[in-house]
PDB file of C-alpha atoms in Angstrom:
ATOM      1  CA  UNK X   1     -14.585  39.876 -61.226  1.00  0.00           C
ATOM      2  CA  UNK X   2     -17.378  40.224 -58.919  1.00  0.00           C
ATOM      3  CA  UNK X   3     -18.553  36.752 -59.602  1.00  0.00           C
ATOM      4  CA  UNK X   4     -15.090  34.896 -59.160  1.00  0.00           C
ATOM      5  CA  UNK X   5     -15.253  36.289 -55.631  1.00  0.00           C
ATOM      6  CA  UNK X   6     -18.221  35.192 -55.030  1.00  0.00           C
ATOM      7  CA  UNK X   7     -17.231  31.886 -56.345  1.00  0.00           C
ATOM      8  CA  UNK X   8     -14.050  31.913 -54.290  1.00  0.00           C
ATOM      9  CA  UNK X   9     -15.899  32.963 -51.122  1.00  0.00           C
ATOM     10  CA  UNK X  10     -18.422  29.773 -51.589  1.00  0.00           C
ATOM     11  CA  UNK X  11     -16.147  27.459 -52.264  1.00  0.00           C
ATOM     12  CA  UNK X  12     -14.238  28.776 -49.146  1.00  0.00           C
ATOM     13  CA  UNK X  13     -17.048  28.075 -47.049  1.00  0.00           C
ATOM     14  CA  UNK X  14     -17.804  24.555 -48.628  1.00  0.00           C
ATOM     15  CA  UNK X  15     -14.460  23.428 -48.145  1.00  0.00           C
ATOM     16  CA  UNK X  16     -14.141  24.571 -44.590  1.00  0.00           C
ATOM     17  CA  UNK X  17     -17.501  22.729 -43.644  1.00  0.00           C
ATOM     18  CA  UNK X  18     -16.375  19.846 -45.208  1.00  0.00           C
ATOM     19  CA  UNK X  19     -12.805  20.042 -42.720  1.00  0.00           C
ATOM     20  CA  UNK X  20     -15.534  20.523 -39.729  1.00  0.00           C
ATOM     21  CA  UNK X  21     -17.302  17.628 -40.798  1.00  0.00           C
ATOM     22  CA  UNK X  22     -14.339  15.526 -41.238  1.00  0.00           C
ATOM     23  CA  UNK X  23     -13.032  16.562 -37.525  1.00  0.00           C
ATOM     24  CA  UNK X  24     -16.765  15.751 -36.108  1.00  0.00           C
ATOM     25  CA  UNK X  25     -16.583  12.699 -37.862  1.00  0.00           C
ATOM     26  CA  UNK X  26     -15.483   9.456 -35.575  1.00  0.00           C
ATOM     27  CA  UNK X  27     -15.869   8.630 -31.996  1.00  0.00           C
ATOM     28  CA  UNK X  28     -16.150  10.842 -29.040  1.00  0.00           C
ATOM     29  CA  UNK X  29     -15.442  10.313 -25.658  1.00  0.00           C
ATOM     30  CA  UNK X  30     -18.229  12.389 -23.336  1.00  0.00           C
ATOM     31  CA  UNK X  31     -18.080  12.681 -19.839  1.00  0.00           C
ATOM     32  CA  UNK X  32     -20.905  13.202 -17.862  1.00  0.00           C
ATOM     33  CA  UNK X  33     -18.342  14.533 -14.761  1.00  0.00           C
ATOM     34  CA  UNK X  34     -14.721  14.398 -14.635  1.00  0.00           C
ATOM     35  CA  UNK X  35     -13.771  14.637 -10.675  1.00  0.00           C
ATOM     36  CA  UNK X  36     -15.795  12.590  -7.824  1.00  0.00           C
ATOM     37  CA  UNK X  37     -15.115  13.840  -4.035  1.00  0.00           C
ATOM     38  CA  UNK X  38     -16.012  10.743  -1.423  1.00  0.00           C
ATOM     39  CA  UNK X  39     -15.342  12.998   1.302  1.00  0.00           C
ATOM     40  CA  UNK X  40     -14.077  11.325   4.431  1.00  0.00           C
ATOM     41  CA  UNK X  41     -13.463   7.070   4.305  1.00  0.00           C
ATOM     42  CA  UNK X  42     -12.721   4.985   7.168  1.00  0.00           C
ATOM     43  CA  UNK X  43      -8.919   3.424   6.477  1.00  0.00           C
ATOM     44  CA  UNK X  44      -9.111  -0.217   5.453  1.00  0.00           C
ATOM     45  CA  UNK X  45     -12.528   0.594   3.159  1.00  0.00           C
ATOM     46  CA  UNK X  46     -12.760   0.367   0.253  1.00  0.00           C
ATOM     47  CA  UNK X  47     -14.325   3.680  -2.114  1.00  0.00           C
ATOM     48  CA  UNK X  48     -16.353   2.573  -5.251  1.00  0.00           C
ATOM     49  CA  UNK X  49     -17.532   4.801  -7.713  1.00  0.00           C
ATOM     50  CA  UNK X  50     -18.890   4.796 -11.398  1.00  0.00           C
ATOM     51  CA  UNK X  51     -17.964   7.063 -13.763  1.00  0.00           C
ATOM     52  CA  UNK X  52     -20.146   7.162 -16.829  1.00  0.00           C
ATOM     53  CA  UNK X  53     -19.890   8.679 -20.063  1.00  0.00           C
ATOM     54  CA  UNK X  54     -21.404   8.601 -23.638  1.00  0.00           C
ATOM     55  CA  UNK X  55     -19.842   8.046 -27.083  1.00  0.00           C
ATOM     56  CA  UNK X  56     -21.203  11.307 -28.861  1.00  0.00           C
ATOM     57  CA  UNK X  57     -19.199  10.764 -32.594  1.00  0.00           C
ATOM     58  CA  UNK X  58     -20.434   8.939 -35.288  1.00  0.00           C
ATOM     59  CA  UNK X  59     -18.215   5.030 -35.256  1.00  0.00           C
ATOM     60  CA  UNK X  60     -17.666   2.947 -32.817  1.00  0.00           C
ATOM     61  CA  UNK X  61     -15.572   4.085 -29.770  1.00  0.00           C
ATOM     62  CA  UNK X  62     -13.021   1.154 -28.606  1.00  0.00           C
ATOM     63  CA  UNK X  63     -11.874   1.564 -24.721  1.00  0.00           C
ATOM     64  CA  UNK X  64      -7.883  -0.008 -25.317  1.00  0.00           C
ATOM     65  CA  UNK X  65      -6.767   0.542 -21.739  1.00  0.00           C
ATOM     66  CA  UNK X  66      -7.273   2.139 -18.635  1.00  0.00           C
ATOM     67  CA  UNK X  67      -4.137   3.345 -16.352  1.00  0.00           C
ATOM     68  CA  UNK X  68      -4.630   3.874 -12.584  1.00  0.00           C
ATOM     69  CA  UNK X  69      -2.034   6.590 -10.530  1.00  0.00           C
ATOM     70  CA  UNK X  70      -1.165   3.726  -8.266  1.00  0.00           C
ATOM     71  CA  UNK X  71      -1.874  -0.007  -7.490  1.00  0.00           C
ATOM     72  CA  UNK X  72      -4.249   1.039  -4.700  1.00  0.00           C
ATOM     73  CA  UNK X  73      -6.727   2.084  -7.724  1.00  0.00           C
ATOM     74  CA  UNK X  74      -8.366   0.042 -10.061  1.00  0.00           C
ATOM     75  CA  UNK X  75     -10.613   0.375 -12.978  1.00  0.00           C
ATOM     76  CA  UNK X  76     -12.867  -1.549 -15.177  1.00  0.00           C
ATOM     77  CA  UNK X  77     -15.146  -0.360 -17.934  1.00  0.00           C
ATOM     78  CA  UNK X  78     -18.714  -1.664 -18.578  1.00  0.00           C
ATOM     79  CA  UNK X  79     -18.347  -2.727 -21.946  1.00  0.00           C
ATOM     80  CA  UNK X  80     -15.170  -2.009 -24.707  1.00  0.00           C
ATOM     81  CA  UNK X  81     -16.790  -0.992 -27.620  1.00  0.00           C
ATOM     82  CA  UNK X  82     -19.302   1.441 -27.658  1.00  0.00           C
ATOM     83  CA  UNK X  83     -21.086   2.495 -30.368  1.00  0.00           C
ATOM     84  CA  UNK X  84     -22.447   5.855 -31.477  1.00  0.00           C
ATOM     85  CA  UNK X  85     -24.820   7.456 -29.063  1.00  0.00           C
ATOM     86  CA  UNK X  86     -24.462   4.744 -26.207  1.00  0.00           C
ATOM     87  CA  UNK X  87     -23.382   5.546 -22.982  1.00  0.00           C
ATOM     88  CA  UNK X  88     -20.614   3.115 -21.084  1.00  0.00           C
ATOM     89  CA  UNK X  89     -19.274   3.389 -17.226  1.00  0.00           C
ATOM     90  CA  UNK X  90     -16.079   3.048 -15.677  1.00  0.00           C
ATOM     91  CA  UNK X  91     -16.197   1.525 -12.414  1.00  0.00           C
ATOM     92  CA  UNK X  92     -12.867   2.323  -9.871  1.00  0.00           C
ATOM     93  CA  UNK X  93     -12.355   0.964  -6.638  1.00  0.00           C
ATOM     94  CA  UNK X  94      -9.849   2.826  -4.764  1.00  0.00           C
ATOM     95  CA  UNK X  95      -8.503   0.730  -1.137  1.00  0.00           C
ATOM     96  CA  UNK X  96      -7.665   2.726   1.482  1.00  0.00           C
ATOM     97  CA  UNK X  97      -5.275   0.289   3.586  1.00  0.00           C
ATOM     98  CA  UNK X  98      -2.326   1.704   4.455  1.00  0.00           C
ATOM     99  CA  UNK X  99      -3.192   5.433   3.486  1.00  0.00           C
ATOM    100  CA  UNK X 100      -3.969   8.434   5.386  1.00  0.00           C
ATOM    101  CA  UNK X 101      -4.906  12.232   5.102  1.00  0.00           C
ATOM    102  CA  UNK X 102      -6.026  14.000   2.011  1.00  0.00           C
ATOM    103  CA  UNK X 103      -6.230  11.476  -1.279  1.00  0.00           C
ATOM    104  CA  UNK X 104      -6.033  11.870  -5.545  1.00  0.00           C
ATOM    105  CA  UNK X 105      -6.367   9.057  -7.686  1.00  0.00           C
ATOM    106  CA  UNK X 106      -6.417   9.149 -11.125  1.00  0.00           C
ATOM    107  CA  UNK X 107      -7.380   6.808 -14.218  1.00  0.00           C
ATOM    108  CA  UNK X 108      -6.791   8.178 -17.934  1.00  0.00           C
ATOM    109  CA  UNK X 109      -9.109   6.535 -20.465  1.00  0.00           C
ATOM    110  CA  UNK X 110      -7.122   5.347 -23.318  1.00  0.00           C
ATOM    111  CA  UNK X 111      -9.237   5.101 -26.394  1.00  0.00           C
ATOM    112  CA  UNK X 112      -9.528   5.733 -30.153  1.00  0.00           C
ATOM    113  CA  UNK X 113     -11.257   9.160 -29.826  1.00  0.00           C
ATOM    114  CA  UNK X 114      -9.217  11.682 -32.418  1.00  0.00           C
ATOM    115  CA  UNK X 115      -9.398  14.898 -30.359  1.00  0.00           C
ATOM    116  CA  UNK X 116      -9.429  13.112 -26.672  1.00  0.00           C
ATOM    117  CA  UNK X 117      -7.211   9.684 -26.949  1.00  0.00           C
ATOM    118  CA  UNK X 118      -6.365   9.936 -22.931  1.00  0.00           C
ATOM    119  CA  UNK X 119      -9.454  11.586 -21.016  1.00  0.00           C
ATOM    120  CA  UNK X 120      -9.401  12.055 -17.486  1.00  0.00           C
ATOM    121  CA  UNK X 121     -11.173  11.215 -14.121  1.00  0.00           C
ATOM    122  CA  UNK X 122     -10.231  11.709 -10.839  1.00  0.00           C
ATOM    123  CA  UNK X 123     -11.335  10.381  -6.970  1.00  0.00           C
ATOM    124  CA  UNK X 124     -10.970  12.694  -4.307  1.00  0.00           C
ATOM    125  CA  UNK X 125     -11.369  12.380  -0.617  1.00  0.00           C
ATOM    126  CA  UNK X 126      -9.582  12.139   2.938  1.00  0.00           C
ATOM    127  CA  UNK X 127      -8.754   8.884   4.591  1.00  0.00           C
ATOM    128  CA  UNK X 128      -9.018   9.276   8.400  1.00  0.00           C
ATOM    129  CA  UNK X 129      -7.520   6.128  10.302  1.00  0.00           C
ATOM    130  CA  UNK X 130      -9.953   5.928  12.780  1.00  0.00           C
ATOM    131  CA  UNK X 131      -9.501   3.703  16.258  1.00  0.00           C
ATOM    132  CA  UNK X 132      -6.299   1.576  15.191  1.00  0.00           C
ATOM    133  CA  UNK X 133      -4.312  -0.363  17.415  1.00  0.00           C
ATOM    134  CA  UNK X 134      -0.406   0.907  18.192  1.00  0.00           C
ATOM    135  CA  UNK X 135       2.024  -1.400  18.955  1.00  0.00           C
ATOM    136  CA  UNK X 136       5.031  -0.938  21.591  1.00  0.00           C
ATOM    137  CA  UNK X 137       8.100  -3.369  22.012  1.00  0.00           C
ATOM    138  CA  UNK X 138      10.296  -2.418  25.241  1.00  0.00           C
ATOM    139  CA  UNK X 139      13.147  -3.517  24.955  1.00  0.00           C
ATOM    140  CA  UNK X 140      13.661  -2.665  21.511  1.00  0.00           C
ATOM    141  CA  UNK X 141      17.447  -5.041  21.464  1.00  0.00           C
ATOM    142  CA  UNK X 142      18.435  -7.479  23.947  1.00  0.00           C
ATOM    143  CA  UNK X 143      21.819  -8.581  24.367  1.00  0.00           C
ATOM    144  CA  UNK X 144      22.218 -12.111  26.063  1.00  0.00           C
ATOM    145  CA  UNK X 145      25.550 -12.135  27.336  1.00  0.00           C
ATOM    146  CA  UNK X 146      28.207 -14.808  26.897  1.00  0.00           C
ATOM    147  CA  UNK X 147      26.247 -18.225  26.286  1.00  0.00           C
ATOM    148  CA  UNK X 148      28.344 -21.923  26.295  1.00  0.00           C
ATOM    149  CA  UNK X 149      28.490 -23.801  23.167  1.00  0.00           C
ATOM    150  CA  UNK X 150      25.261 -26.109  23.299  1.00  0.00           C
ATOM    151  CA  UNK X 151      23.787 -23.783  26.235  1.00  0.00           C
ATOM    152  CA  UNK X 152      20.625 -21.149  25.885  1.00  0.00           C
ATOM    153  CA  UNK X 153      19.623 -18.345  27.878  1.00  0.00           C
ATOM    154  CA  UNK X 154      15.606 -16.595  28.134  1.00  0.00           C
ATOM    155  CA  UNK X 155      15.507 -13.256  28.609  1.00  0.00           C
ATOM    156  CA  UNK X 156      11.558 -11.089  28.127  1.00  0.00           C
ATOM    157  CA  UNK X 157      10.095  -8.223  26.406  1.00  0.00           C
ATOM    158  CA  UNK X 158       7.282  -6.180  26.944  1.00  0.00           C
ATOM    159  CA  UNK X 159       4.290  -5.426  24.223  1.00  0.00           C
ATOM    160  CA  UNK X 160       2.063  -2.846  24.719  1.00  0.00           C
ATOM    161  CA  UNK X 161      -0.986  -1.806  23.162  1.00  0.00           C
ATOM    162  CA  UNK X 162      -0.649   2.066  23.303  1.00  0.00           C
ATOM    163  CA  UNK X 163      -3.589   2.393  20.551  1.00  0.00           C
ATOM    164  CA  UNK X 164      -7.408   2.906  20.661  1.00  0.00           C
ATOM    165  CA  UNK X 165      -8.218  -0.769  18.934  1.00  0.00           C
ATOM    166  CA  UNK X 166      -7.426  -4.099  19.997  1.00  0.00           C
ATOM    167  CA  UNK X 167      -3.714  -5.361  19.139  1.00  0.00           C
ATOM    168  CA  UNK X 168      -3.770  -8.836  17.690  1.00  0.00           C
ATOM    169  CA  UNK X 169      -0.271 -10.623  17.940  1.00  0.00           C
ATOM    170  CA  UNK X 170      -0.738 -12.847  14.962  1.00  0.00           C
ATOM    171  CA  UNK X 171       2.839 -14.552  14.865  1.00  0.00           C
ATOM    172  CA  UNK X 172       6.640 -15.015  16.286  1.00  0.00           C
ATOM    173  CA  UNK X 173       8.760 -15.679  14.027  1.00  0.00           C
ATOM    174  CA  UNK X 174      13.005 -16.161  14.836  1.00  0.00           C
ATOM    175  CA  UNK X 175      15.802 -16.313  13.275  1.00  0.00           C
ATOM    176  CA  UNK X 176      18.936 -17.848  14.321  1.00  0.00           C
ATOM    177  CA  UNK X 177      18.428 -19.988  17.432  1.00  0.00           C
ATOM    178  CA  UNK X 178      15.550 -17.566  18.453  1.00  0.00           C
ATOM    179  CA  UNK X 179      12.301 -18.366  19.726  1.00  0.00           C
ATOM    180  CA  UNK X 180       9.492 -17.134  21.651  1.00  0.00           C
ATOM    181  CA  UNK X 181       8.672 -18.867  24.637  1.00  0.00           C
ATOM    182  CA  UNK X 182       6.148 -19.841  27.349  1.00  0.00           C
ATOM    183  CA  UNK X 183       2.673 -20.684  27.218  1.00  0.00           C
ATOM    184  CA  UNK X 184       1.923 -21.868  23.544  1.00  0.00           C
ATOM    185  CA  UNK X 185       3.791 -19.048  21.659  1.00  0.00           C
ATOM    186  CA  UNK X 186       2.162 -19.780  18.571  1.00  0.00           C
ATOM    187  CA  UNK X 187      -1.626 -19.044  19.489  1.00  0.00           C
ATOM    188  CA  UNK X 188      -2.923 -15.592  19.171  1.00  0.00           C
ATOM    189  CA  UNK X 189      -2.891 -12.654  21.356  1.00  0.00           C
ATOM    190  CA  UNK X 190      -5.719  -9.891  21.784  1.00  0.00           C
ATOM    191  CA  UNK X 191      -4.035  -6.903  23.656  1.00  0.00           C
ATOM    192  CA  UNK X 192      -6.563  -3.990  24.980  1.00  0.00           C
ATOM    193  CA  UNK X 193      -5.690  -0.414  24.633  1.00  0.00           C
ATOM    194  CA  UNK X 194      -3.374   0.589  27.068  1.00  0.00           C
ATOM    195  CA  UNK X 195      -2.728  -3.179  28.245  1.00  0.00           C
ATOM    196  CA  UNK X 196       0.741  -4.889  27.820  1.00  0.00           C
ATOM    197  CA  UNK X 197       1.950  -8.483  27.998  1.00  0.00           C
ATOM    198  CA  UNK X 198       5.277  -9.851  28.680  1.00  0.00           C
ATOM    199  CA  UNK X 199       6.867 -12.361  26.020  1.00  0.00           C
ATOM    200  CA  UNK X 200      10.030 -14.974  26.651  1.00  0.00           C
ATOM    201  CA  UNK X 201      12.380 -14.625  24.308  1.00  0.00           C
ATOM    202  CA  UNK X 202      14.805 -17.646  24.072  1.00  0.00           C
ATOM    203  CA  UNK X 203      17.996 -17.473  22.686  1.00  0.00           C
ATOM    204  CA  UNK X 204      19.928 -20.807  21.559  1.00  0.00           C
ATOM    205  CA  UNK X 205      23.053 -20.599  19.754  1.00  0.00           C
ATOM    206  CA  UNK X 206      24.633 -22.750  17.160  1.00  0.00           C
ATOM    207  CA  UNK X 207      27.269 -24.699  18.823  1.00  0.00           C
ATOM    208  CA  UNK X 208      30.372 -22.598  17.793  1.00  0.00           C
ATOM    209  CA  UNK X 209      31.913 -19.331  19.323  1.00  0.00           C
ATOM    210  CA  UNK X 210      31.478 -16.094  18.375  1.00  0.00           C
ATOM    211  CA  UNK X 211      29.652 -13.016  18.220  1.00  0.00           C
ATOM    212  CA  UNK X 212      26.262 -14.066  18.129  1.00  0.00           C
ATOM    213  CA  UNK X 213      23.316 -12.219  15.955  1.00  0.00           C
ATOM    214  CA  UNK X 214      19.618 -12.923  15.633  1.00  0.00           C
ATOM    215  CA  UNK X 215      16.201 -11.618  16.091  1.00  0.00           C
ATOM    216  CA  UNK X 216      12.771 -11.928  16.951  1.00  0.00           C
ATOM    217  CA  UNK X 217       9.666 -10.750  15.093  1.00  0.00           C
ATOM    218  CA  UNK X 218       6.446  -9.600  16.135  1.00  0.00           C
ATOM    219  CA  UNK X 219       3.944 -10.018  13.238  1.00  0.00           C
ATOM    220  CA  UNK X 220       0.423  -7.683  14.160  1.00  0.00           C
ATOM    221  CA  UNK X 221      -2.381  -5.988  12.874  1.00  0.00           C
ATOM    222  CA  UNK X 222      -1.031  -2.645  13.562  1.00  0.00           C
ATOM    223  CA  UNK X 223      -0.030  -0.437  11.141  1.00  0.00           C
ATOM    224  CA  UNK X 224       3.598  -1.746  11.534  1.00  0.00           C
ATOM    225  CA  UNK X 225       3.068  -4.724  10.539  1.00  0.00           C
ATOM    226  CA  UNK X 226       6.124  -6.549  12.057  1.00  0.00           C
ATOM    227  CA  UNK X 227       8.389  -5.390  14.674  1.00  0.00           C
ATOM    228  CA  UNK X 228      12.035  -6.907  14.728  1.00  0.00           C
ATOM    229  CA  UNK X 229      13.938  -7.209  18.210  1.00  0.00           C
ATOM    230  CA  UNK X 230      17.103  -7.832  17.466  1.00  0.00           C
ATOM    231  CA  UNK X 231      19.404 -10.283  20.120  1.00  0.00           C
ATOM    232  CA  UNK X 232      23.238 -10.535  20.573  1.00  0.00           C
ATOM    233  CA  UNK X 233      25.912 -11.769  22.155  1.00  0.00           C
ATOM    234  CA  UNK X 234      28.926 -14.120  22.048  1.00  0.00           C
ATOM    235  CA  UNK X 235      29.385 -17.851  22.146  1.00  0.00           C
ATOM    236  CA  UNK X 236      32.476 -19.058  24.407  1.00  0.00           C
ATOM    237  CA  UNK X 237      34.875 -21.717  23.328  1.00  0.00           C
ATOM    238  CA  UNK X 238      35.084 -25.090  25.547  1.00  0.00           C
ATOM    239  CA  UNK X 239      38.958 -23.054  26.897  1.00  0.00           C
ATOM    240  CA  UNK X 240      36.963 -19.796  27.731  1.00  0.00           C
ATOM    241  CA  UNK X 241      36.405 -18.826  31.917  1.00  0.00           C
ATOM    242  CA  UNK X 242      32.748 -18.401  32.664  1.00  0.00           C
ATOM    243  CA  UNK X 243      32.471 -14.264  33.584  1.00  0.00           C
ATOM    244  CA  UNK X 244      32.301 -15.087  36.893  1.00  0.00           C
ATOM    245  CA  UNK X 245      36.037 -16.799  37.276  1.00  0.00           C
ATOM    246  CA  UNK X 246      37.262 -14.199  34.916  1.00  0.00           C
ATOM    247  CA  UNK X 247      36.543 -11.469  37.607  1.00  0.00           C
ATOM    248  CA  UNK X 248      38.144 -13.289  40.472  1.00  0.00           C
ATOM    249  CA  UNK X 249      41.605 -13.745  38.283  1.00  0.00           C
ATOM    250  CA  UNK X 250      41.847 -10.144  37.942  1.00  0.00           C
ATOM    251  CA  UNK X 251      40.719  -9.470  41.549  1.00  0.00           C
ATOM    252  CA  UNK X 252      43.618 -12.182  42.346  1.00  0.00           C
TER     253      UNK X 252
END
């Protein structure tokens, strides 16, 4: 009886070595850290960092994809396969534009690894914005009054720079009948901090009456990136009194 134990209790211990084995058996994702802090980035930069790790099992370990937490992240990996004691990296570039304050991005590592199929790494940081340029519209609507079929009227906004950075007025752009005016609207415009420049706005309506409805757009390298003043009003028919005679009939 003694010797069946025995038996049993070797056979025990062969079989569950063998199960080890088999789990230990394969590829094996290793890596060397799991988290990376960058600390404090400039907006607009862009943060870079490897990630490496090292195929531990005993096959071949095949990289199938790598998901980033958002389309500001992306990832590549060194090579796809990677065989049995070789080490690979995975490189992620994280842009900063358009984010602020404290920052986690995330890429899992999809691969053929039994035990670890979607490992883990993380970036980790602030984004500070730094000297960036604000910009200002006054007014924020204008409303043109009544206009003739066929007629326009100009009218002017401010833009101020109320930043720390230059302003750069990249582009006008209008929509019904609207326009910027003066001095070759279409060029450029550096603003200083704290500095302001004035804008015509021309207004030209179809030639039919009616409410009128239409805007202006200030395209800039702030972060708002366009700025919409919108103009209204109303188009008079050919049998409508200018406001002027309309005043004196109800005076008379």
């Amino acid at each position: 009886m003694k010797r069946f134990y025995r038996l049993f209790i070797l056979c025990s211990i062969v079989l569950l070595i063998g199960v080890q084995s088999a789990r230990a058996s394969g590829p094996k994702i290793l890596l060397e850290e799991e988290g990376f802090d960058f600390g404090t980035a400039k907006q607009g930069k862009e943060v870079i960092h490897e990630f490496k790790f090292k195929n531990t099992g005993d096959a071949d370990l095949v990289i199938t994809d790598l998901r980033t937490s958002c389309g500001c992240t992306a990832a590549v990996t060194s090579d796809k396969t990677i065989p049995p004691k070789k080490q690979g990296t995975i490189k992620v570039t994280f842009n900063t534009g358009g984010r602020s304050g404290p920052q986690t991005k995330t890429v899992t590592i999809v691969s053929n690894d039994p035990e670890k199929p979607n490992a883990e790494v993380r970036l980790t940081g602030k984004v500070d914005l730094g000297d960036q340029p604000q910009v200002q519209v006054d007014p924020m609507t204008l409303d043109i009054g009544v206009v003739e079929p066929g007629g326009s009227t100009t009218d002017e906004i401010t833009i101020t720079n109320t930043g720390t950075a230059d302003l750069v007025i990249e582009e006008y752009v209008g929509r019904s009948g609207v326009s910027a005016g003066g001095d070759d609207p279409g060029r450029k415009k550096t603003i200083k901090p704290e500095e302001s420049i004035k804008v015509k706005v021309v207004a030209a309506p179809e030639n039919r009456s009616g409410i009128f409805q239409g805007y202006l757009q200030v395209k800039n390298n702030s972060t708002q990136r366009i700025v919409t003043v919108p103009v209204f009003g109303y188009v008079s028919n050919k049998y409508m009194l200018k406001p002027e005679y309309q005043t004196k009939v109800r005076e008379n």
